[in-house]
Amino acid sequence: MNGPFQTELTATTLPVELEALAPPPLLLPGERLDHYHALRQAIFADLAPRSAIEWLVAIDVVELSWEIQRYRLLRHRLLVTYRQKAVEAALRSIDMVGIAPEFEDEADYYVRQNALSWRLDPVATNEIETRLASYGFDHHSINTDVYIQAREVFALFEDLLNAAQARRLLLVREIKKHRFLA
């Protein structure tokens, strides 16, 4: 029933009779199918599934591993976005001091433009970081603001990462347990 599959294929290739168990990956824009397949091949080679149950578990380990990579990348991109907001907040605290109320909207527009330039233009980045440093805003203070602003969403990604890692670990243990009992 659930014995080893007799196949000429290596343990890195999903047996044809089990292909229906592994639907095509659901990739987000920017994710690459060849990267997914490389991860899948590496995990299949490492786990070397020997039965239908082990293949099912290995497929789940691949999916969880892909999710973990995705969460890490998204978490990093989130921090980059919040870093721009932290730079904007620092610039606002410098540039908006003493601005007459009737000019606040226009000044705020320029602060947002400067923060965007900081993110996109290396020359502007250096100039803005030098200016911020002269007012006491170093990388550590900016990073602190990033984590404060992003704490709720960052915590969400940490929870997603931890849950996926725990599930993946349980599945790998399940394969080992299955082999020990066989």
PDB file of C-alpha atoms in Angstrom, residues 8-173:
ATOM      1  CA  GLU A   8      13.898   4.436 -12.384  1.00  0.00           C
ATOM      2  CA  LEU A   9      13.668   8.070 -11.315  1.00  0.00           C
ATOM      3  CA  THR A  10      15.919   9.523  -8.669  1.00  0.00           C
ATOM      4  CA  ALA A  11      14.571  10.821  -5.386  1.00  0.00           C
ATOM      5  CA  THR A  12      14.865  14.335  -6.781  1.00  0.00           C
ATOM      6  CA  THR A  13      12.158  13.757  -9.374  1.00  0.00           C
ATOM      7  CA  LEU A  14       8.548  13.328  -8.439  1.00  0.00           C
ATOM      8  CA  PRO A  15       7.323   9.965  -9.750  1.00  0.00           C
ATOM      9  CA  VAL A  16       4.842  10.325 -12.612  1.00  0.00           C
ATOM     10  CA  GLU A  17       2.172   8.437 -10.694  1.00  0.00           C
ATOM     11  CA  LEU A  18       2.334  11.080  -7.931  1.00  0.00           C
ATOM     12  CA  GLU A  19       2.402  14.234 -10.082  1.00  0.00           C
ATOM     13  CA  ALA A  20      -1.284  14.884  -9.338  1.00  0.00           C
ATOM     14  CA  LEU A  21      -0.333  15.330  -5.673  1.00  0.00           C
ATOM     15  CA  ALA A  22       1.868  18.334  -6.462  1.00  0.00           C
ATOM     16  CA  PRO A  23      -0.120  21.057  -8.201  1.00  0.00           C
ATOM     17  CA  PRO A  24       1.820  23.770 -10.032  1.00  0.00           C
ATOM     18  CA  PRO A  25       3.216  26.407  -7.693  1.00  0.00           C
ATOM     19  CA  LEU A  26       1.248  29.602  -7.184  1.00  0.00           C
ATOM     20  CA  LEU A  27       3.919  32.205  -7.780  1.00  0.00           C
ATOM     21  CA  LEU A  28       3.591  35.899  -7.091  1.00  0.00           C
ATOM     22  CA  PRO A  29       4.780  38.505  -9.589  1.00  0.00           C
ATOM     23  CA  GLY A  30       8.563  38.648  -9.478  1.00  0.00           C
ATOM     24  CA  GLU A  31       8.958  35.056  -8.289  1.00  0.00           C
ATOM     25  CA  ARG A  32      10.717  32.700 -10.663  1.00  0.00           C
ATOM     26  CA  LEU A  33       9.629  29.201 -11.525  1.00  0.00           C
ATOM     27  CA  ASP A  34      13.239  28.058 -12.005  1.00  0.00           C
ATOM     28  CA  HIS A  35      14.044  29.181  -8.435  1.00  0.00           C
ATOM     29  CA  TYR A  36      11.047  27.239  -7.159  1.00  0.00           C
ATOM     30  CA  HIS A  37      12.121  24.117  -9.061  1.00  0.00           C
ATOM     31  CA  ALA A  38      15.710  24.438  -7.787  1.00  0.00           C
ATOM     32  CA  LEU A  39      14.423  24.607  -4.214  1.00  0.00           C
ATOM     33  CA  ARG A  40      12.123  21.654  -4.846  1.00  0.00           C
ATOM     34  CA  GLN A  41      14.921  19.550  -6.337  1.00  0.00           C
ATOM     35  CA  ALA A  42      17.234  20.333  -3.411  1.00  0.00           C
ATOM     36  CA  ILE A  43      14.597  19.388  -0.844  1.00  0.00           C
ATOM     37  CA  PHE A  44      13.598  16.232  -2.690  1.00  0.00           C
ATOM     38  CA  ALA A  45      17.278  15.240  -2.897  1.00  0.00           C
ATOM     39  CA  ASP A  46      17.784  15.908   0.801  1.00  0.00           C
ATOM     40  CA  LEU A  47      14.642  14.145   2.011  1.00  0.00           C
ATOM     41  CA  ALA A  48      14.842  11.343  -0.591  1.00  0.00           C
ATOM     42  CA  PRO A  49      11.177  10.338  -0.233  1.00  0.00           C
ATOM     43  CA  ARG A  50      10.547   6.608  -0.552  1.00  0.00           C
ATOM     44  CA  SER A  51       6.780   6.244  -0.296  1.00  0.00           C
ATOM     45  CA  ALA A  52       3.616   8.093  -1.252  1.00  0.00           C
ATOM     46  CA  ILE A  53       3.269   9.475   2.287  1.00  0.00           C
ATOM     47  CA  GLU A  54       6.871  10.671   2.272  1.00  0.00           C
ATOM     48  CA  TRP A  55       6.364  12.302  -1.129  1.00  0.00           C
ATOM     49  CA  LEU A  56       3.266  14.107   0.162  1.00  0.00           C
ATOM     50  CA  VAL A  57       5.198  15.339   3.169  1.00  0.00           C
ATOM     51  CA  ALA A  58       8.173  16.341   0.981  1.00  0.00           C
ATOM     52  CA  ILE A  59       5.841  18.331  -1.290  1.00  0.00           C
ATOM     53  CA  ASP A  60       4.482  20.133   1.784  1.00  0.00           C
ATOM     54  CA  VAL A  61       8.044  20.830   2.982  1.00  0.00           C
ATOM     55  CA  VAL A  62       8.797  22.390  -0.424  1.00  0.00           C
ATOM     56  CA  GLU A  63       5.710  24.592  -0.237  1.00  0.00           C
ATOM     57  CA  LEU A  64       6.489  25.693   3.321  1.00  0.00           C
ATOM     58  CA  SER A  65      10.115  26.402   2.411  1.00  0.00           C
ATOM     59  CA  TRP A  66       8.973  28.537  -0.518  1.00  0.00           C
ATOM     60  CA  GLU A  67       6.567  30.412   1.763  1.00  0.00           C
ATOM     61  CA  ILE A  68       9.381  31.053   4.249  1.00  0.00           C
ATOM     62  CA  GLN A  69      11.554  32.533   1.511  1.00  0.00           C
ATOM     63  CA  ARG A  70       8.614  34.627   0.333  1.00  0.00           C
ATOM     64  CA  TYR A  71       7.891  35.914   3.841  1.00  0.00           C
ATOM     65  CA  ARG A  72      11.535  36.864   4.359  1.00  0.00           C
ATOM     66  CA  LEU A  73      11.645  38.794   1.091  1.00  0.00           C
ATOM     67  CA  LEU A  74       8.344  40.545   1.786  1.00  0.00           C
ATOM     68  CA  ARG A  75       9.465  41.400   5.310  1.00  0.00           C
ATOM     69  CA  HIS A  76      12.638  42.951   3.906  1.00  0.00           C
ATOM     70  CA  ARG A  77      10.684  44.962   1.343  1.00  0.00           C
ATOM     71  CA  LEU A  78       8.379  46.120   4.111  1.00  0.00           C
ATOM     72  CA  LEU A  79      11.366  47.399   6.077  1.00  0.00           C
ATOM     73  CA  VAL A  80      12.675  49.249   3.007  1.00  0.00           C
ATOM     74  CA  THR A  81       9.300  50.962   2.609  1.00  0.00           C
ATOM     75  CA  TYR A  82       9.160  51.903   6.284  1.00  0.00           C
ATOM     76  CA  ARG A  83      12.741  53.144   6.095  1.00  0.00           C
ATOM     77  CA  GLN A  84      11.631  55.707   3.528  1.00  0.00           C
ATOM     78  CA  LYS A  85       8.810  56.727   5.876  1.00  0.00           C
ATOM     79  CA  ALA A  86      11.288  57.035   8.758  1.00  0.00           C
ATOM     80  CA  VAL A  87      13.550  59.258   6.660  1.00  0.00           C
ATOM     81  CA  GLU A  88      10.495  61.288   5.723  1.00  0.00           C
ATOM     82  CA  ALA A  89       9.556  61.674   9.397  1.00  0.00           C
ATOM     83  CA  ALA A  90      13.098  62.773  10.260  1.00  0.00           C
ATOM     84  CA  LEU A  91      13.115  65.282   7.415  1.00  0.00           C
ATOM     85  CA  ARG A  92       9.711  66.538   8.514  1.00  0.00           C
ATOM     86  CA  SER A  93      11.012  67.147  12.038  1.00  0.00           C
ATOM     87  CA  ILE A  94      13.871  69.213  10.583  1.00  0.00           C
ATOM     88  CA  ASP A  95      12.206  70.988   7.662  1.00  0.00           C
ATOM     89  CA  MET A  96       8.766  71.689   9.058  1.00  0.00           C
ATOM     90  CA  VAL A  97       9.932  73.604  12.127  1.00  0.00           C
ATOM     91  CA  GLY A  98       8.733  77.180  11.919  1.00  0.00           C
ATOM     92  CA  ILE A  99       6.725  76.710   8.714  1.00  0.00           C
ATOM     93  CA  ALA A 100       3.682  78.955   8.581  1.00  0.00           C
ATOM     94  CA  PRO A 101       0.431  76.967   8.524  1.00  0.00           C
ATOM     95  CA  GLU A 102      -0.464  78.209   5.037  1.00  0.00           C
ATOM     96  CA  PHE A 103       2.758  76.672   3.643  1.00  0.00           C
ATOM     97  CA  GLU A 104       2.611  73.336   5.505  1.00  0.00           C
ATOM     98  CA  ASP A 105       0.984  71.395   2.652  1.00  0.00           C
ATOM     99  CA  GLU A 106       3.564  72.564   0.140  1.00  0.00           C
ATOM    100  CA  ALA A 107       6.444  71.926   2.558  1.00  0.00           C
ATOM    101  CA  ASP A 108       5.061  68.460   3.318  1.00  0.00           C
ATOM    102  CA  TYR A 109       4.966  67.722  -0.423  1.00  0.00           C
ATOM    103  CA  TYR A 110       8.657  68.620  -0.721  1.00  0.00           C
ATOM    104  CA  VAL A 111       9.534  66.502   2.309  1.00  0.00           C
ATOM    105  CA  ARG A 112       7.838  63.490   0.676  1.00  0.00           C
ATOM    106  CA  GLN A 113       9.673  64.210  -2.597  1.00  0.00           C
ATOM    107  CA  ASN A 114      12.996  64.407  -0.756  1.00  0.00           C
ATOM    108  CA  ALA A 115      12.323  61.082   0.978  1.00  0.00           C
ATOM    109  CA  LEU A 116      11.536  59.511  -2.379  1.00  0.00           C
ATOM    110  CA  SER A 117      14.732  60.994  -3.827  1.00  0.00           C
ATOM    111  CA  TRP A 118      16.604  59.560  -0.833  1.00  0.00           C
ATOM    112  CA  ARG A 119      15.330  56.116  -1.802  1.00  0.00           C
ATOM    113  CA  LEU A 120      15.954  56.353  -5.558  1.00  0.00           C
ATOM    114  CA  ASP A 121      18.922  58.669  -6.112  1.00  0.00           C
ATOM    115  CA  PRO A 122      22.327  57.739  -4.627  1.00  0.00           C
ATOM    116  CA  VAL A 123      23.545  61.351  -4.732  1.00  0.00           C
ATOM    117  CA  ALA A 124      20.420  62.551  -2.926  1.00  0.00           C
ATOM    118  CA  THR A 125      20.800  59.662  -0.483  1.00  0.00           C
ATOM    119  CA  ASN A 126      24.274  60.829   0.541  1.00  0.00           C
ATOM    120  CA  GLU A 127      23.215  64.461   0.809  1.00  0.00           C
ATOM    121  CA  ILE A 128      20.110  63.689   2.857  1.00  0.00           C
ATOM    122  CA  GLU A 129      21.901  61.248   5.161  1.00  0.00           C
ATOM    123  CA  THR A 130      24.657  63.804   5.776  1.00  0.00           C
ATOM    124  CA  ARG A 131      22.045  66.436   6.557  1.00  0.00           C
ATOM    125  CA  LEU A 132      20.131  64.078   8.847  1.00  0.00           C
ATOM    126  CA  ALA A 133      23.356  63.127  10.645  1.00  0.00           C
ATOM    127  CA  SER A 134      24.099  66.799  11.285  1.00  0.00           C
ATOM    128  CA  TYR A 135      20.807  66.905  13.212  1.00  0.00           C
ATOM    129  CA  GLY A 136      21.555  63.693  15.133  1.00  0.00           C
ATOM    130  CA  PHE A 137      19.654  61.222  12.961  1.00  0.00           C
ATOM    131  CA  ASP A 138      22.101  58.366  12.339  1.00  0.00           C
ATOM    132  CA  HIS A 139      21.356  54.923  10.875  1.00  0.00           C
ATOM    133  CA  HIS A 140      20.517  53.553  14.316  1.00  0.00           C
ATOM    134  CA  SER A 141      17.920  56.200  15.056  1.00  0.00           C
ATOM    135  CA  ILE A 142      16.375  55.744  11.604  1.00  0.00           C
ATOM    136  CA  ASN A 143      16.332  51.950  12.042  1.00  0.00           C
ATOM    137  CA  THR A 144      14.701  52.343  15.439  1.00  0.00           C
ATOM    138  CA  ASP A 145      11.970  54.446  13.860  1.00  0.00           C
ATOM    139  CA  VAL A 146      11.568  51.854  11.094  1.00  0.00           C
ATOM    140  CA  TYR A 147      10.931  49.077  13.603  1.00  0.00           C
ATOM    141  CA  ILE A 148       8.593  51.233  15.667  1.00  0.00           C
ATOM    142  CA  GLN A 149       6.522  52.140  12.596  1.00  0.00           C
ATOM    143  CA  ALA A 150       6.527  48.606  11.196  1.00  0.00           C
ATOM    144  CA  ARG A 151       6.118  46.716  14.477  1.00  0.00           C
ATOM    145  CA  GLU A 152       2.602  45.414  13.887  1.00  0.00           C
ATOM    146  CA  VAL A 153       3.145  44.286  10.311  1.00  0.00           C
ATOM    147  CA  PHE A 154       6.640  43.059  11.169  1.00  0.00           C
ATOM    148  CA  ALA A 155       5.149  40.988  14.001  1.00  0.00           C
ATOM    149  CA  LEU A 156       2.678  39.520  11.509  1.00  0.00           C
ATOM    150  CA  PHE A 157       5.540  38.388   9.249  1.00  0.00           C
ATOM    151  CA  GLU A 158       7.446  37.006  12.226  1.00  0.00           C
ATOM    152  CA  ASP A 159       4.356  35.000  13.215  1.00  0.00           C
ATOM    153  CA  LEU A 160       3.966  33.718   9.649  1.00  0.00           C
ATOM    154  CA  LEU A 161       7.649  32.767   9.489  1.00  0.00           C
ATOM    155  CA  ASN A 162       7.618  31.044  12.863  1.00  0.00           C
ATOM    156  CA  ALA A 163       4.453  29.106  12.062  1.00  0.00           C
ATOM    157  CA  ALA A 164       5.769  27.945   8.676  1.00  0.00           C
ATOM    158  CA  GLN A 165       9.124  26.970  10.184  1.00  0.00           C
ATOM    159  CA  ALA A 166       7.420  25.012  12.958  1.00  0.00           C
ATOM    160  CA  ARG A 167       5.183  23.189  10.468  1.00  0.00           C
ATOM    161  CA  ARG A 168       8.169  22.414   8.240  1.00  0.00           C
ATOM    162  CA  LEU A 169      10.140  21.019  11.177  1.00  0.00           C
ATOM    163  CA  LEU A 170       7.187  18.844  12.203  1.00  0.00           C
ATOM    164  CA  LEU A 171       6.899  17.467   8.674  1.00  0.00           C
ATOM    165  CA  VAL A 172      10.600  16.592   8.500  1.00  0.00           C
ATOM    166  CA  ARG A 173      10.267  14.838  11.859  1.00  0.00           C
TER     167      ARG A 173
END
